[in-house]
CSV table of C-alpha atoms in Angstrom, one decimal:
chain,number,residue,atom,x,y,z
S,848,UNK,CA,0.0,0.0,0.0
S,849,UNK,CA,1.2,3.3,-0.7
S,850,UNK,CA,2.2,5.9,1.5
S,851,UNK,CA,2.0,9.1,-0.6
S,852,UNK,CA,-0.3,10.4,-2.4
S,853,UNK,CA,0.0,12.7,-5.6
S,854,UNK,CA,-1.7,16.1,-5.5
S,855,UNK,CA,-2.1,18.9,-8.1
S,856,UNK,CA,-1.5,22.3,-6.6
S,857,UNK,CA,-2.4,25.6,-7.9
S,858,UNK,CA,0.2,28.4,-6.9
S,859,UNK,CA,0.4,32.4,-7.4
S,860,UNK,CA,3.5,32.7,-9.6
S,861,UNK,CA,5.6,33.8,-7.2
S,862,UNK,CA,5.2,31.4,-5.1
S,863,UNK,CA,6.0,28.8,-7.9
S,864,UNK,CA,9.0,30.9,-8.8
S,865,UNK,CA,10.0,31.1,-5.0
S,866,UNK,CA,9.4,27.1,-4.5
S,867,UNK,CA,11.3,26.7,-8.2
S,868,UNK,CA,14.5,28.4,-6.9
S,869,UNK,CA,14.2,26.7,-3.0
S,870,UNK,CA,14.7,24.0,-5.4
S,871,UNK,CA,17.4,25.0,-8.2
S,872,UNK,CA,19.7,26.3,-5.1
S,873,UNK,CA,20.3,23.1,-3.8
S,874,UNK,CA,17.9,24.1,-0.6
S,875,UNK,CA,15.4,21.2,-1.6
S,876,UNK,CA,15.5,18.3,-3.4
S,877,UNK,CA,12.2,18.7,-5.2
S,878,UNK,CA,9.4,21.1,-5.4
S,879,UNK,CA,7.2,18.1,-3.2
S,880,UNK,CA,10.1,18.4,-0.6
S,881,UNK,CA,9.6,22.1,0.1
S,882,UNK,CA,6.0,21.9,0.0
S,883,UNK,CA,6.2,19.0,2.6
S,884,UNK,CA,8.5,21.6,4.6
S,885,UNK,CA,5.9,24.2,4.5
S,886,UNK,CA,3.3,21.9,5.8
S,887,UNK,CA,5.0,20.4,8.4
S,888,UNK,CA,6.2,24.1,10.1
S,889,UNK,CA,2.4,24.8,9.2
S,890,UNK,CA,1.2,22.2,11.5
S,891,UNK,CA,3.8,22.9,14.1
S,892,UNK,CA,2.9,26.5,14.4
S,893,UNK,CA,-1.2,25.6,14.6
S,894,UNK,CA,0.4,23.1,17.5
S,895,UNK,CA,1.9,25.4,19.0
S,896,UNK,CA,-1.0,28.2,19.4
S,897,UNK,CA,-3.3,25.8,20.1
S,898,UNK,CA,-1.4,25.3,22.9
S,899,UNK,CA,-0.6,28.8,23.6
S,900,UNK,CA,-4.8,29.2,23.9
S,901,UNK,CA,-5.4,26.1,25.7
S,902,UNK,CA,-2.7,26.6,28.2
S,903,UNK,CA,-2.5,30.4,28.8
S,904,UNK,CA,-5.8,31.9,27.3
S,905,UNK,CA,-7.8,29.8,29.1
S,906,UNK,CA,-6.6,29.9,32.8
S,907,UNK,CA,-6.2,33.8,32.3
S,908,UNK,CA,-10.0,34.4,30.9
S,909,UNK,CA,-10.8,32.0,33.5
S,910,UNK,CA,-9.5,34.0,36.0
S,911,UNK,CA,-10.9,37.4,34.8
S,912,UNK,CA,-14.4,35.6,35.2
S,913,UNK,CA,-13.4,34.9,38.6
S,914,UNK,CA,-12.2,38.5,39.6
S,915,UNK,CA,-13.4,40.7,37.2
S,916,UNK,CA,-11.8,43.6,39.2
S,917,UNK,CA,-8.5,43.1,37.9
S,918,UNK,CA,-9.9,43.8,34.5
S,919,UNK,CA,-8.1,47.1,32.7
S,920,UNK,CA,-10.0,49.2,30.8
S,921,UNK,CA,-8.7,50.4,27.6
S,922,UNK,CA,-8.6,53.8,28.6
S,923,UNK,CA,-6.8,52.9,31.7
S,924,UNK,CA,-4.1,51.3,29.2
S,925,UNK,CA,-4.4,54.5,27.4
S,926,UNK,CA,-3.8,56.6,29.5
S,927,UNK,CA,-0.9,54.6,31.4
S,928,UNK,CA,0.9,54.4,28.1
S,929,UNK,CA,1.0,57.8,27.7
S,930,UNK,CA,1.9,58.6,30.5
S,931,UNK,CA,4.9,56.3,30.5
S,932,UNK,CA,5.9,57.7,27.0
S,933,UNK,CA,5.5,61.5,28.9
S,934,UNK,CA,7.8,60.1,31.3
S,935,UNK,CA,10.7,59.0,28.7
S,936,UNK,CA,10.3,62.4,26.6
């Protein structure tokens, strides 16, 4: 049973021309290796944040629900920004 599976891709031009010279620079062995390349950093970076939301996003919404005082307004930030920037002028 096979393993791979052959696809035809549609691609912008220069992305074809950007894959074509990955290719003809010696960076990649074929035009299939950079796309696997893509997809595999593709899938790492979608690991990655949904990680990022599962592990971090969560507990901090979680714990604005909780206490809902230690909520900043944007204004606040606002205002605490620029005052902070006054301060280093």
């Amino acid at each position: 049973m096979r393993t791979t599976r052959q696809l035809s891709i549609t691609l912008p031009n220069e992305m074809a021309d950007a894959l074509r010279q990955r290719v003809s620079s010696g960076a990649y062995a074929s035009e299939s290796e950079v796309i696997r390349d893509g997809l595999r950093t593709l899938f790492a970076r979608d690991q990655v944040l949904e990680s990022w939301l599962r592990e971090e996003v969560v507990s901090a919404y979680d714990a604005l629900v909780a206490d809902p005082s230690a909520v900043v307004s944007i204004d606040d930030v606002r205002a605490r920004l620029s005052a902070k920037h006054a301060d280093q002028q």
